[in-house]
Structures are given as structure tokens and as C-alpha cells.
Amino acid sequence: MSAIPVLRPVSLDRLRTACSNCGLKELCLPVGLTPDEMARIDSLIGTRRTLKKGAHLYRSGEPFEALHAIRTGFFKTTVLLEDGRDQVTGFQMSGELLGLDGIGSEKHTCDAMALEDSEVCVIPYASLETLSREVHTLQHHFHKVLSREIVRDHGVMMLLGSMRAEERLAAFLVNLSQRFTSRGYSPSEFYLRMTREEIGSYLGLKLETVSRVFSRFQDEGTIAVQQKHIRIIDIPRLKQLIGQRPC
Amino acid sequence: MSAIPVLRPVSLDRLRTACSNCGLKELCLPVGLTPDEMARIDSLIGTRRTLKKGAHLYRSGEPFEALHAIRTGFFKTTVLLEDGRDQVTGFQMSGELLGLDGIGSEKHTCDAMALEDSEVCVIPYASLETLSREVHTLQHHFHKVLSREIVRDHGVMMLLGSMRAEERLAAFLVNLSQRFTSRGYSPSEFYLRMTREEIGSYLGLKLETVSRVFSRFQDEGTIAVQQKHIRIIDIPRLKQLIGQRPC
DNA sequence: CGGGGCGCTTGATCCAGGTCAACGGGTTCC
DNA sequence: GGAACCCGTTGACCTGGATCAAGCGCCCCG
């Protein structure tokens, strides 16, 4: 890396929003970039946006212009049918990208709502395409992010199409646990940011069923639930439930 | 477009596999390219591959090296759980791309099987990344293809998570009808390439339920079924069924 | 600090779709 | 061309999760 650094005036705001200073860079879009490449992608982030709990980041039908990387907070995305029925398609946490669904039609195709006070980085999509033509690593990683979203969706399809209620909830908890772990939080103890109804919508179950299965898990000593506070006591048991050998 | 054409020796085989000669170019990856750009992407297609009905194009776990564009034929993709349960994640027809799920992990994450004798174009993935850095239109379109796959998956999640059996089958038939139409076939009359069991797996239903709902549709005069031959009599009725709650 | 409402739990009952079983027609492969 | 098998249909019955209903507790807001 023998590039000669070019000194340019840098605003404080630019520094504040820079990917190179971000604690999530190993989780987010800049994964695997050299310091040199990192400097170039710093220019990607236009602005930051903060959202109060319950606020929409975007809604279905709005023009798509930018992706959003979650810096802090927690989101849900939902699609809806004309008759009012809706379905949660995912829960997103820090370091994850929102808005990939909008690229295809240049319009958002789902709603994204903050489930707690949150902050996101705005990544203008046109800039991302331009920069990813120049920085191969970025291009490659962006494709991977898109592809992994497809694989994740296949997992949800599997879950919705061929698992029973207990298995779905077990898979859901194990998934949350793993994602919290990779963010440095406890694998076994966390607060759910979403309601039973939202969990049910995501898993194709009614809220009563979610509640009942949680209670059953608790009776069996697999987890301890108190409202939104979850403590997983027996992770291997949960993994075993979803047909995975407990590692 | 004032590029000076460069004459190069072109093998017959190259000509045969060229995108620019392909009847599907308006449906497949080269959508919207100028003749100039089209000439460049002709080099993308490495080879063609033919598959007998029942043959696997790839299997889960195999290293991912190339995408596959379907030239003729019909495929299904399935994911499977350790315990043997599997789930059909999609049915693909001519002009559609197979293998997008493999980019993220550099391994295939599902099985792709030909449901009739088929032919695919092999698109080495490394070449596609390289070329899409040079041809913006290709890059942009490829991103759209990835994004649309995500949106399609959201649709399936909606279907699996909040629709009843009749609605799922109606949505399935309408979707097939539209895709056949855009390929120049009849919107109302076609052969199903998949079994009742495969349809059921895709829709999260058992094969008996699929059969029963088809029979019910037939009794109501909405469709005419005879084994794999389907004739849709009342498309508006099917569309009306989608997104309507009985109560 | 007290009231109201939302979110959660739990019980009773119902029903869509699953399961089991029998059969018949079509396709495929010797 | 015939046998075996897969595939599809249909009936009878069962059940997991939905629906309906009631009550409770936590949290927010005034």
C-alpha cells in the first residue's frame, strides 16, 4: 500500500460519520477493506438519520434512493396486502443493511420501522454503484450481502413452510442469540424489542401461540421469560429442536 | 455509439452461445444493453450445459463458480434440513438466473434440479463481476436481478405466513400464468412441470390439499385440471381470491 | 402517584389442513 | 406390450394452531 496520502480539508461532521471510525466496520459494508480502500468509502456516507421508536425509515411505494446501514437500534420490515393483512419480513439490528428490496424497482417495496430509538447511515445508492466499480472488494462484498439476504429468506421460507410452532420459535431465539453474540452481547440474555404479535407475524403464527410456546419452553426449563426479557437456559435443547446437533 | 468494430476470429460455437443471438435477451441478463455493450457481454457465456429431466444442475455444498441462465426447460430449487425435510424455494423457467444464493458463501446453499430436459448458459461468476465493473448497464441490471429475487422471496413469505390454502394456490397459478405470458405462451393454458407434492412443498401444503383445492377450483368452474394440464377459465376470480379474507 | 390502555397470558372451543388409507389411471422401462 | 410404480384423487378421521374470551400486570402519561 504505497499510496501517497492526499490532504484535504475534512469537516468534523465528515469525521463523525466516517466508516473508518465506526465500531461496526467489521459487521457492515466495509468488511475486509484495506485502510486505503476504507478511506475511499468514507465518502459514501452522506448523512446520518435518527429515528424515534415507532418512526418509519421508509414506506412501501416511496422512491428508492439510498440504502441504510443501522448504526444503533432495532428495526422491523413489513410487506402488506391490499386488504390490510401484513407480514413482518425481518428484524434488523446494528451493522445490517436496510432497503435492498428497493433496488429492483427503484421504489421501496416494504415498510421499515424503528422498534427503538435508532440511528442509521444513509448510503446514496448511485454512489455505492459508482464506488463499487472502482473498489473490487466493495463490489464483491456488496454482492455477498445481497446474496446472503436471499439465503436468509430461504431459511425463513423453510421455517414457514415446514416447521411446527415450537421449531419456529426455537429457530427464532437461536438466531437472535447468535446475532447478539456477534455484536458482543450476551448469547443467553436479551430484551426482545418486538411484541408477541410481531414475532407471530414473522413466524406465521398468532400471538397467542407465541405466548403459549414461550410458556411451554419456560415450564420445561429451556428458557426464562418475563415479558420482553428472555434468558435462554438450555441453548443445546433449542438447537436440538430445530434438527441441528447441539454444538 | 461510434465505436470502431474490432474484427476477431469468432468460432461457430461462440456464435451459437452468444447472448446477442439469443431469443431471451429481453428477459435475461442483457436487458437494456446497447448493441455495443451486447458485443462485450457475448464473451461472458463460457459454455452451455444440457440436463436431462431429473438431473441436478448443482447441489447444496458444492463450490459456487458460476451462475446459470436457463435457456430452455424448467427447474426447481430446494433447501434441506438435516433431518431430511426439504422445501422447494422456487420454480425457474427460461431467461431466469440460477445460483444467486451461492455468491454469499461461495458455496451453493440449495439444490437445483431440472424438471424437464433443459439447457442452461454457464456464466462464470468472476467474469460477471469483472465485466459489470466496466459495463454500468450490466452492473445495474445485475443488482436489480438480485434485488428482485429478494422481493420475490418476500412475496413467498407473505404467502406462507398469512394466506390460506386457496389463496396460495390462486397466487401460484396467477404467477405461473403471468410468467408464461411474458414468454409468449398462453396465459390460460399450460402444463405443470412439477408434481402436486412439489407444489405443496413450495406452498407449505400437503399434496392432498393441493389436489383437493384444484378439484374445488374445478367444481366452481374457475379452472379445468387434468393431471398436469391446467386451463384457467376465470383469471379474475383467481386474482380476486388473492388478498381476500373470508371473514 | 394513580388511572387507563396496551401487551401478555391462559382457558375453552373450533376448524383448516394434516394424516391415513384405498384406489385408479398414466407413464416408464424392460 | 405388459408390469411396476409413481402420481393424483378422494374419503374418513384427527389435531395443531386459530379463534374467541376473560383477566391481569406493566408501563406510560397526565
Coordinates of C-alpha atoms (C1' of nucleotides) in Angstrom, one line a residue:
Chain A
M1 CA 0.0 0.0 0.0
S2 CA 2.2 2.8 -1.2
A3 CA -0.4 5.4 -2.0
I4 CA 0.6 8.9 -1.2
P5 CA -2.0 10.4 1.1
V6 CA -3.7 13.5 -0.3
L7 CA -4.5 16.0 2.4
R8 CA -7.9 17.5 2.1
P9 CA -9.9 19.6 4.5
V10 CA -12.2 17.3 6.4
S11 CA -15.2 18.6 8.3
L12 CA -15.9 17.4 11.8
D13 CA -19.2 16.1 10.6
R14 CA -17.5 14.0 7.9
L15 CA -15.2 12.6 10.5
R16 CA -18.1 11.8 12.7
T17 CA -19.9 9.8 10.0
A18 CA -16.8 8.1 8.6
C19 CA -16.9 4.4 8.2
S20 CA -13.2 4.2 9.2
N21 CA -14.1 5.5 12.7
C22 CA -17.1 3.2 13.0
G23 CA -17.2 0.4 15.5
L24 CA -19.3 -1.6 13.2
K25 CA -17.0 -1.7 10.3
E26 CA -16.3 -5.4 10.7
L27 CA -20.0 -6.2 10.5
C28 CA -21.3 -3.7 8.0
L29 CA -20.5 -2.9 4.4
P30 CA -16.7 -2.1 4.7
V31 CA -15.8 -5.7 5.8
G32 CA -12.3 -6.7 4.6
L33 CA -11.3 -3.4 3.1
T34 CA -7.7 -2.2 3.2
P35 CA -7.1 1.1 5.0
D36 CA -6.6 2.6 1.6
E37 CA -10.0 1.4 0.4
M38 CA -11.5 2.4 3.7
A39 CA -10.5 6.0 3.1
R40 CA -12.3 6.0 -0.2
I41 CA -15.5 4.5 1.1
D42 CA -15.7 7.1 3.9
S43 CA -17.1 9.5 1.3
L44 CA -20.0 7.1 0.7
I45 CA -22.0 8.0 3.8
G46 CA -24.0 11.1 3.0
T47 CA -25.6 11.8 6.4
R48 CA -26.9 10.1 9.5
R49 CA -30.5 9.9 10.4
T50 CA -32.0 9.4 13.8
L51 CA -35.4 7.8 14.4
K52 CA -37.7 7.7 17.4
K53 CA -39.2 4.4 18.3
G54 CA -42.2 3.8 16.1
A55 CA -41.0 6.1 13.3
H56 CA -40.8 4.8 9.7
L57 CA -37.5 4.9 7.9
Y58 CA -39.3 4.5 4.7
R59 CA -42.6 3.1 3.4
S60 CA -43.6 0.9 0.6
G61 CA -44.0 2.9 -2.7
E62 CA -41.6 5.7 -1.8
P63 CA -38.9 6.3 -4.3
F64 CA -35.7 4.3 -3.6
E65 CA -32.6 6.5 -3.4
A66 CA -30.4 5.1 -0.7
L67 CA -29.6 2.1 1.4
H68 CA -29.4 2.5 5.2
A69 CA -26.9 0.9 7.5
I70 CA -28.1 0.6 11.0
R71 CA -25.7 2.2 13.4
T72 CA -27.7 1.8 16.6
G73 CA -31.2 0.5 17.2
F74 CA -33.5 -2.1 16.0
F75 CA -35.9 -2.3 13.0
K76 CA -38.7 -4.4 11.5
T77 CA -39.6 -4.6 7.9
T78 CA -43.2 -5.4 6.8
V79 CA -44.9 -6.1 3.5
L80 CA -48.6 -5.6 3.2
L81 CA -51.5 -6.8 1.1
E82 CA -54.3 -4.6 -0.2
D83 CA -56.8 -6.0 2.3
G84 CA -54.7 -4.8 5.2
R85 CA -53.1 -8.0 6.2
D86 CA -49.4 -7.6 6.7
Q87 CA -46.4 -9.7 7.4
V88 CA -43.1 -9.0 9.1
T89 CA -40.3 -10.0 6.7
G90 CA -37.4 -9.4 9.1
F91 CA -35.9 -7.8 12.2
Q92 CA -32.7 -5.9 11.6
M93 CA -30.0 -4.8 14.1
S94 CA -26.8 -2.8 14.1
G95 CA -24.5 -3.3 11.1
E96 CA -27.2 -4.6 8.9
L97 CA -28.4 -3.0 5.7
L98 CA -32.0 -1.8 5.0
G99 CA -33.5 -1.2 1.7
L100 CA -32.1 -3.9 -0.6
D101 CA -35.6 -4.6 -1.8
G102 CA -35.9 -1.2 -3.4
I103 CA -33.1 -1.6 -6.0
G104 CA -35.1 -3.8 -8.3
S105 CA -38.0 -1.4 -8.9
E106 CA -36.4 1.9 -7.8
K107 CA -39.2 2.0 -5.2
H108 CA -39.3 0.7 -1.7
T109 CA -41.4 -2.5 -1.6
C110 CA -41.8 -2.7 2.2
D111 CA -42.1 -0.6 5.3
A112 CA -39.2 -0.2 7.7
M113 CA -40.0 0.9 11.2
A114 CA -37.7 1.6 14.2
L115 CA -38.6 -0.6 17.2
E116 CA -36.5 1.5 19.4
D117 CA -34.7 4.9 19.1
S118 CA -32.2 4.3 16.3
E119 CA -29.6 5.9 14.1
V120 CA -28.8 4.9 10.5
C121 CA -26.2 5.9 8.0
V122 CA -27.6 7.0 4.7
I123 CA -25.8 5.4 1.7
P124 CA -26.9 7.0 -1.6
Y125 CA -27.3 4.1 -3.9
A126 CA -25.9 5.8 -7.0
S127 CA -22.6 6.5 -5.1
L128 CA -22.4 2.9 -4.0
E129 CA -22.7 1.6 -7.5
T130 CA -20.1 4.1 -8.7
L131 CA -17.7 3.3 -5.9
S132 CA -18.1 -0.4 -6.2
R133 CA -17.0 -0.2 -9.8
E134 CA -13.7 1.1 -8.5
V135 CA -13.2 -0.9 -5.3
H136 CA -13.5 -4.5 -6.2
T137 CA -13.6 -5.6 -2.5
L138 CA -16.6 -3.4 -2.0
Q139 CA -18.3 -4.7 -5.1
H140 CA -17.6 -8.3 -4.1
H141 CA -18.8 -7.7 -0.5
F142 CA -22.0 -5.9 -1.6
H143 CA -22.9 -8.8 -3.8
K144 CA -22.4 -11.1 -0.9
V145 CA -24.7 -9.1 1.2
L146 CA -27.4 -9.3 -1.4
S147 CA -26.9 -13.0 -1.8
R148 CA -26.9 -13.7 1.9
E149 CA -30.2 -11.8 2.2
I150 CA -31.6 -14.3 -0.4
V151 CA -30.2 -17.2 1.6
R152 CA -31.7 -15.8 4.8
D153 CA -35.1 -15.5 3.1
H154 CA -34.8 -19.2 2.0
G155 CA -34.3 -20.0 5.7
V156 CA -37.5 -18.2 6.6
M157 CA -39.3 -19.9 3.8
M158 CA -38.2 -23.3 5.2
L159 CA -39.3 -22.2 8.6
L160 CA -42.7 -21.0 7.4
G161 CA -43.3 -23.9 5.1
S162 CA -42.2 -26.9 7.0
M163 CA -41.7 -26.3 10.7
R164 CA -44.1 -26.6 13.6
A165 CA -44.7 -23.8 16.1
E166 CA -42.1 -24.9 18.6
E167 CA -39.4 -25.3 16.0
R168 CA -40.1 -21.9 14.6
L169 CA -39.8 -20.2 18.0
A170 CA -36.6 -22.2 18.8
A171 CA -35.1 -21.2 15.4
F172 CA -36.1 -17.6 16.1
L173 CA -34.5 -17.5 19.6
V174 CA -31.3 -19.2 18.4
N175 CA -31.0 -16.8 15.5
L176 CA -31.4 -13.8 17.8
S177 CA -28.9 -15.2 20.3
Q178 CA -26.3 -15.7 17.5
R179 CA -26.8 -12.2 16.2
F180 CA -26.5 -10.6 19.7
T181 CA -23.4 -12.7 20.3
S182 CA -21.6 -11.5 17.2
R183 CA -22.3 -7.9 18.4
G184 CA -20.7 -8.6 21.7
Y185 CA -23.8 -9.0 23.8
S186 CA -24.8 -12.0 25.9
P187 CA -25.9 -15.1 23.9
S188 CA -28.3 -16.1 26.6
E189 CA -29.9 -13.0 27.9
F190 CA -31.6 -10.2 26.0
Y191 CA -34.6 -7.9 25.6
L192 CA -37.0 -8.5 22.8
R193 CA -37.6 -5.3 21.0
M194 CA -40.7 -6.6 19.3
T195 CA -44.2 -7.6 20.5
R196 CA -45.6 -11.2 20.5
E197 CA -47.8 -10.1 17.6
E198 CA -44.8 -9.0 15.6
I199 CA -42.9 -12.3 16.4
G200 CA -46.0 -14.2 15.4
S201 CA -46.4 -12.2 12.1
Y202 CA -42.8 -13.0 11.2
L203 CA -43.2 -16.7 12.1
G204 CA -46.6 -17.2 10.6
L205 CA -48.2 -17.8 14.0
K206 CA -50.8 -15.9 16.1
L207 CA -49.6 -14.0 19.2
E208 CA -51.4 -16.4 21.5
T209 CA -49.4 -19.3 20.0
V210 CA -46.2 -17.4 20.5
S211 CA -47.1 -16.7 24.1
R212 CA -48.1 -20.4 24.8
V213 CA -44.9 -21.8 23.3
F214 CA -42.8 -19.4 25.3
S215 CA -44.7 -20.6 28.4
R216 CA -44.1 -24.2 27.5
F217 CA -40.4 -23.6 27.0
Q218 CA -40.4 -22.0 30.4
D219 CA -42.2 -24.9 32.1
E220 CA -39.6 -27.3 30.5
G221 CA -36.8 -25.2 31.9
T222 CA -35.5 -24.3 28.4
I223 CA -35.8 -20.5 28.8
A224 CA -37.0 -18.0 31.4
V225 CA -39.4 -15.3 30.1
Q226 CA -40.6 -12.2 31.8
Q227 CA -42.4 -10.0 29.3
K228 CA -39.8 -8.8 26.9
H229 CA -36.8 -10.1 28.9
I230 CA -35.6 -13.5 27.7
R231 CA -32.9 -15.7 29.3
I232 CA -32.0 -18.9 27.4
I233 CA -31.2 -21.6 29.9
D234 CA -30.7 -24.5 27.5
I235 CA -29.4 -23.4 24.1
P236 CA -28.5 -27.0 23.1
R237 CA -32.1 -28.0 23.7
L238 CA -33.3 -25.2 21.4
K239 CA -30.8 -26.2 18.7
Q240 CA -31.9 -29.8 19.0
L241 CA -35.5 -28.8 18.5
I242 CA -34.7 -27.3 15.1
G243 CA -33.0 -30.5 14.0
Q244 CA -29.5 -29.3 14.5
R245 CA -27.0 -31.2 16.6
P246 CA -26.3 -29.2 19.7
C247 CA -22.7 -27.9 19.4
Chain B
M1 CA -22.2 4.7 -30.4
S2 CA -19.3 5.4 -32.6
A3 CA -17.0 2.5 -31.5
I4 CA -14.9 1.1 -34.3
P5 CA -15.6 -2.6 -34.5
V6 CA -12.6 -4.8 -34.0
L7 CA -12.7 -7.9 -36.1
R8 CA -11.7 -11.0 -34.3
P9 CA -11.9 -14.7 -35.3
V10 CA -15.1 -16.0 -33.9
S11 CA -15.8 -19.7 -33.6
L12 CA -19.1 -21.2 -34.6
D13 CA -19.5 -22.4 -31.0
R14 CA -19.0 -18.9 -29.7
L15 CA -21.6 -17.6 -32.1
R16 CA -24.0 -20.3 -31.1
T17 CA -23.8 -19.4 -27.4
A18 CA -23.7 -15.6 -28.0
C19 CA -26.2 -13.6 -26.0
S20 CA -26.6 -11.2 -28.9
N21 CA -28.2 -14.1 -30.9
C22 CA -30.3 -15.3 -28.1
G23 CA -34.1 -15.1 -28.2
L24 CA -34.2 -14.5 -24.5
K25 CA -32.0 -11.4 -24.4
E26 CA -35.0 -9.2 -23.4
L27 CA -35.8 -11.4 -20.4
C28 CA -32.3 -12.4 -19.2
L29 CA -29.2 -10.7 -18.0
P30 CA -28.6 -8.5 -21.1
V31 CA -31.8 -6.4 -20.7
G32 CA -31.4 -2.9 -21.9
L33 CA -27.8 -3.2 -23.3
T34 CA -26.8 -1.2 -26.4
P35 CA -25.5 -3.3 -29.3
D36 CA -22.0 -2.1 -28.3
E37 CA -22.4 -3.4 -24.8
M38 CA -24.1 -6.6 -26.1
A39 CA -21.0 -7.4 -28.0
R40 CA -18.9 -7.2 -24.9
I41 CA -21.1 -9.5 -22.8
D42 CA -21.1 -12.1 -25.5
S43 CA -17.8 -13.2 -24.1
L44 CA -19.4 -13.9 -20.8
I45 CA -21.1 -17.2 -21.6
G46 CA -18.5 -19.9 -21.2
T47 CA -20.4 -22.9 -22.3
R48 CA -23.8 -24.3 -22.4
R49 CA -24.9 -27.3 -20.4
T50 CA -27.8 -29.7 -21.2
L51 CA -29.6 -31.6 -18.5
K52 CA -32.0 -34.5 -18.6
K53 CA -35.2 -34.3 -16.6
G54 CA -34.4 -35.2 -13.0
A55 CA -30.7 -34.2 -13.3
H56 CA -29.2 -31.8 -10.8
L57 CA -27.6 -28.6 -12.1
Y58 CA -25.8 -28.3 -8.7
R59 CA -26.3 -29.4 -5.1
S60 CA -26.1 -27.7 -1.8
G61 CA -22.5 -27.6 -0.5
E62 CA -20.8 -27.7 -3.9
P63 CA -18.4 -24.8 -4.6
F64 CA -20.0 -21.9 -6.4
E65 CA -18.3 -20.7 -9.5
A66 CA -20.9 -19.7 -12.0
L67 CA -24.4 -18.5 -12.4
H68 CA -26.7 -20.3 -14.8
A69 CA -29.2 -18.7 -17.1
I70 CA -31.9 -21.0 -18.2
R71 CA -32.2 -21.2 -22.0
T72 CA -34.8 -23.8 -22.3
G73 CA -36.5 -26.0 -19.7
F74 CA -37.8 -25.8 -16.2
F75 CA -36.1 -26.1 -12.8
K76 CA -36.9 -26.3 -9.1
T77 CA -34.6 -25.3 -6.2
T78 CA -34.8 -26.9 -2.8
V79 CA -33.2 -26.4 0.6
L80 CA -33.0 -29.2 3.0
L81 CA -32.8 -29.7 6.8
E82 CA -30.5 -32.2 8.4
D83 CA -33.5 -34.4 9.4
G84 CA -34.4 -34.9 5.7
R85 CA -37.2 -32.5 5.5
D86 CA -36.9 -30.3 2.4
Q87 CA -38.7 -27.3 1.0
V88 CA -39.0 -26.1 -2.6
T89 CA -37.8 -22.5 -2.7
G90 CA -38.7 -21.7 -6.3
F91 CA -39.5 -22.9 -9.8
Q92 CA -37.5 -21.3 -12.5
M93 CA -38.1 -21.0 -16.2
S94 CA -36.3 -19.7 -19.4
G95 CA -34.5 -16.4 -19.0
E96 CA -34.2 -16.7 -15.2
L97 CA -30.9 -17.0 -13.3
L98 CA -30.0 -19.9 -11.1
G99 CA -27.4 -19.8 -8.3
L100 CA -27.7 -16.3 -6.8
D101 CA -27.7 -17.9 -3.4
G102 CA -24.2 -19.2 -3.8
I103 CA -22.5 -15.8 -4.0
G104 CA -22.6 -15.1 -0.3
S105 CA -20.8 -18.1 0.9
E106 CA -19.0 -19.2 -2.3
K107 CA -20.9 -22.5 -1.9
H108 CA -24.3 -23.5 -3.3
T109 CA -26.9 -23.4 -0.5
C110 CA -29.6 -25.3 -2.3
D111 CA -30.2 -28.0 -4.9
A112 CA -31.3 -27.1 -8.4
M113 CA -32.9 -29.9 -10.4
A114 CA -34.3 -29.9 -14.0
L115 CA -38.0 -30.8 -14.1
E116 CA -37.7 -31.4 -17.8
D117 CA -34.9 -31.7 -20.3
S118 CA -33.2 -28.3 -20.1
E119 CA -30.4 -26.2 -21.4
V120 CA -28.5 -23.6 -19.4
C121 CA -25.8 -21.0 -20.2
V122 CA -22.9 -21.1 -17.8
I123 CA -21.9 -17.6 -16.6
P124 CA -18.6 -17.8 -14.7
Y125 CA -19.2 -15.5 -11.8
A126 CA -15.7 -13.9 -11.7
S127 CA -16.1 -12.8 -15.3
L128 CA -19.5 -11.3 -14.5
E129 CA -18.0 -9.2 -11.7
T130 CA -15.2 -8.0 -13.9
L131 CA -17.4 -7.2 -16.8
S132 CA -20.0 -5.5 -14.6
R133 CA -17.3 -3.1 -13.4
E134 CA -16.9 -1.9 -17.0
V135 CA -20.5 -2.1 -18.3
H136 CA -22.6 0.1 -16.0
T137 CA -25.8 -1.1 -17.5
L138 CA -24.9 -4.7 -16.8
Q139 CA -23.9 -3.9 -13.2
H140 CA -27.1 -2.0 -12.6
H141 CA -29.3 -4.8 -14.1
F142 CA -27.5 -7.5 -12.2
H143 CA -28.2 -5.6 -8.9
K144 CA -31.8 -5.4 -10.0
V145 CA -32.0 -9.1 -10.6
L146 CA -30.6 -9.8 -7.1
S147 CA -33.0 -7.3 -5.5
R148 CA -36.0 -8.7 -7.3
E149 CA -35.1 -12.1 -6.1
I150 CA -35.3 -10.7 -2.5
V151 CA -38.7 -9.1 -3.3
R152 CA -39.9 -12.4 -4.8
D153 CA -38.9 -14.2 -1.6
H154 CA -40.8 -11.6 0.5
G155 CA -43.9 -12.5 -1.6
V156 CA -43.4 -16.1 -0.8
M157 CA -43.0 -15.3 2.8
M158 CA -46.3 -13.4 2.7
L159 CA -47.9 -16.3 1.0
L160 CA -46.6 -18.9 3.5
G161 CA -47.2 -16.7 6.6
S162 CA -50.6 -15.2 6.1
M163 CA -52.6 -16.9 3.3
R164 CA -55.0 -19.8 3.4
A165 CA -54.6 -22.8 1.1
E166 CA -57.0 -21.5 -1.6
E167 CA -55.2 -18.1 -1.7
R168 CA -51.8 -19.8 -2.0
L169 CA -52.9 -21.9 -5.0
A170 CA -54.6 -19.0 -6.6
A171 CA -51.4 -16.9 -6.3
F172 CA -49.4 -19.7 -7.6
L173 CA -51.5 -20.2 -10.7
V174 CA -51.7 -16.4 -11.4
N175 CA -47.9 -16.2 -11.1
L176 CA -47.3 -19.1 -13.5
S177 CA -49.8 -17.6 -15.9
Q178 CA -48.0 -14.2 -15.9
R179 CA -44.6 -15.8 -16.4
F180 CA -45.8 -18.0 -19.3
T181 CA -47.5 -14.9 -20.8
S182 CA -44.3 -12.9 -20.8
R183 CA -42.6 -15.8 -22.6
G184 CA -45.2 -15.7 -25.4
Y185 CA -47.2 -18.7 -24.2
S186 CA -50.9 -18.9 -23.4
P187 CA -51.8 -17.1 -20.2
S188 CA -54.6 -19.6 -19.6
E189 CA -53.5 -23.0 -20.7
F190 CA -50.2 -24.8 -19.7
Y191 CA -48.6 -27.9 -18.5
L192 CA -47.4 -28.1 -14.9
R193 CA -43.9 -29.4 -14.9
M194 CA -43.9 -30.2 -11.2
T195 CA -45.9 -32.8 -9.1
R196 CA -48.6 -32.0 -6.6
E197 CA -46.0 -32.8 -3.9
E198 CA -43.6 -30.2 -5.2
I199 CA -46.3 -27.6 -5.5
G200 CA -47.3 -28.4 -1.9
S201 CA -43.7 -28.1 -0.7
Y202 CA -43.4 -24.7 -2.3
L203 CA -46.6 -23.5 -0.8
G204 CA -46.3 -25.1 2.6
L205 CA -49.2 -27.5 1.9
K206 CA -49.5 -31.3 1.6
L207 CA -50.1 -32.8 -1.8
E208 CA -53.6 -34.0 -0.8
T209 CA -54.5 -30.4 0.0
V210 CA -53.2 -29.2 -3.4
S211 CA -55.2 -31.9 -5.1
R212 CA -58.4 -31.0 -3.2
V213 CA -58.1 -27.3 -3.8
F214 CA -57.6 -27.9 -7.6
S215 CA -60.7 -30.1 -7.5
R216 CA -62.6 -27.4 -5.7
F217 CA -61.5 -24.7 -8.2
Q218 CA -62.6 -27.1 -10.9
D219 CA -66.0 -27.7 -9.4
E220 CA -66.5 -23.9 -9.1
G221 CA -65.6 -23.5 -12.8
T222 CA -62.5 -21.4 -12.1
I223 CA -60.1 -23.8 -13.8
A224 CA -60.1 -27.1 -15.6
V225 CA -57.5 -29.6 -14.4
Q226 CA -56.5 -32.9 -16.0
Q227 CA -53.4 -34.3 -14.4
K228 CA -50.6 -31.8 -15.3
H229 CA -52.7 -29.9 -17.8
I230 CA -54.2 -26.7 -16.5
R231 CA -56.7 -24.4 -18.2
I232 CA -57.6 -21.3 -16.3
I233 CA -61.2 -20.3 -17.1
D234 CA -61.7 -17.4 -14.7
I235 CA -58.4 -15.5 -14.1
P236 CA -60.2 -12.5 -12.5
R237 CA -61.7 -14.9 -9.9
L238 CA -58.2 -16.2 -9.0
K239 CA -56.9 -12.7 -8.7
Q240 CA -59.8 -11.8 -6.5
L241 CA -59.0 -14.7 -4.3
I242 CA -55.6 -13.3 -3.6
G243 CA -55.5 -11.0 -0.7
Q244 CA -59.1 -11.5 0.4
R245 CA -60.1 -12.7 3.8
P246 CA -63.2 -14.8 4.1
C247 CA -64.4 -13.1 7.3
Chain C
dC1 C1' -48.8 8.7 42.1
dG2 C1' -52.9 6.9 40.1
dG3 C1' -55.7 5.6 36.0
dG4 C1' -56.1 3.6 31.5
dG5 C1' -54.6 1.1 27.9
dC6 C1' -51.8 -2.0 25.6
dG7 C1' -49.4 -6.2 25.7
dC8 C1' -49.3 -10.7 27.6
dT9 C1' -51.1 -15.0 29.5
dT10 C1' -54.3 -18.6 29.8
dG11 C1' -58.6 -21.3 29.2
dA12 C1' -62.3 -23.3 26.1
dT13 C1' -63.7 -24.4 21.7
dC14 C1' -63.4 -24.8 16.7
dC15 C1' -61.8 -25.9 12.1
dA16 C1' -58.5 -25.9 8.1
dG17 C1' -55.5 -28.6 6.8
dG18 C1' -52.8 -32.8 8.0
dT19 C1' -52.8 -37.8 8.3
dC20 C1' -54.0 -42.3 7.0
dA21 C1' -55.9 -45.3 3.7
dA22 C1' -57.7 -47.1 -0.6
dC23 C1' -57.9 -47.0 -5.4
dG24 C1' -57.3 -46.0 -10.2
dG25 C1' -55.0 -44.1 -14.3
dG26 C1' -50.7 -42.8 -16.7
dT27 C1' -46.0 -43.2 -17.6
dT28 C1' -41.9 -45.6 -17.9
dC29 C1' -38.9 -49.1 -18.6
dC30 C1' -37.9 -53.5 -19.7
Chain D
dG1 C1' -46.9 -54.7 -24.8
dG2 C1' -47.3 -55.6 -20.1
dA3 C1' -45.8 -54.9 -15.3
dA4 C1' -44.5 -52.0 -11.8
dC5 C1' -44.6 -47.8 -9.9
dC6 C1' -45.4 -43.3 -9.4
dC7 C1' -48.8 -39.8 -9.3
dG8 C1' -53.2 -38.0 -8.5
dT9 C1' -57.8 -38.2 -6.4
dT10 C1' -61.0 -38.9 -2.9
dG11 C1' -62.9 -40.3 1.7
dA12 C1' -62.7 -40.6 6.8
dC13 C1' -60.9 -39.0 10.7
dC14 C1' -57.6 -36.4 13.7
dT15 C1' -55.0 -32.4 15.6
dG16 C1' -52.1 -28.2 15.9
dG17 C1' -52.8 -24.0 15.9
dA18 C1' -56.6 -20.4 15.3
dT19 C1' -60.3 -18.1 17.3
dC20 C1' -62.9 -16.3 21.0
dA21 C1' -63.0 -14.7 25.6
dA22 C1' -61.5 -13.2 30.0
dG23 C1' -58.4 -11.3 33.2
dC24 C1' -54.1 -9.5 34.7
dG25 C1' -49.9 -6.6 35.0
dC26 C1' -46.7 -3.5 33.3
dC27 C1' -45.8 0.9 31.6
dC28 C1' -46.8 5.3 30.1
dC29 C1' -48.8 9.6 30.7
dG30 C1' -51.1 13.1 32.9

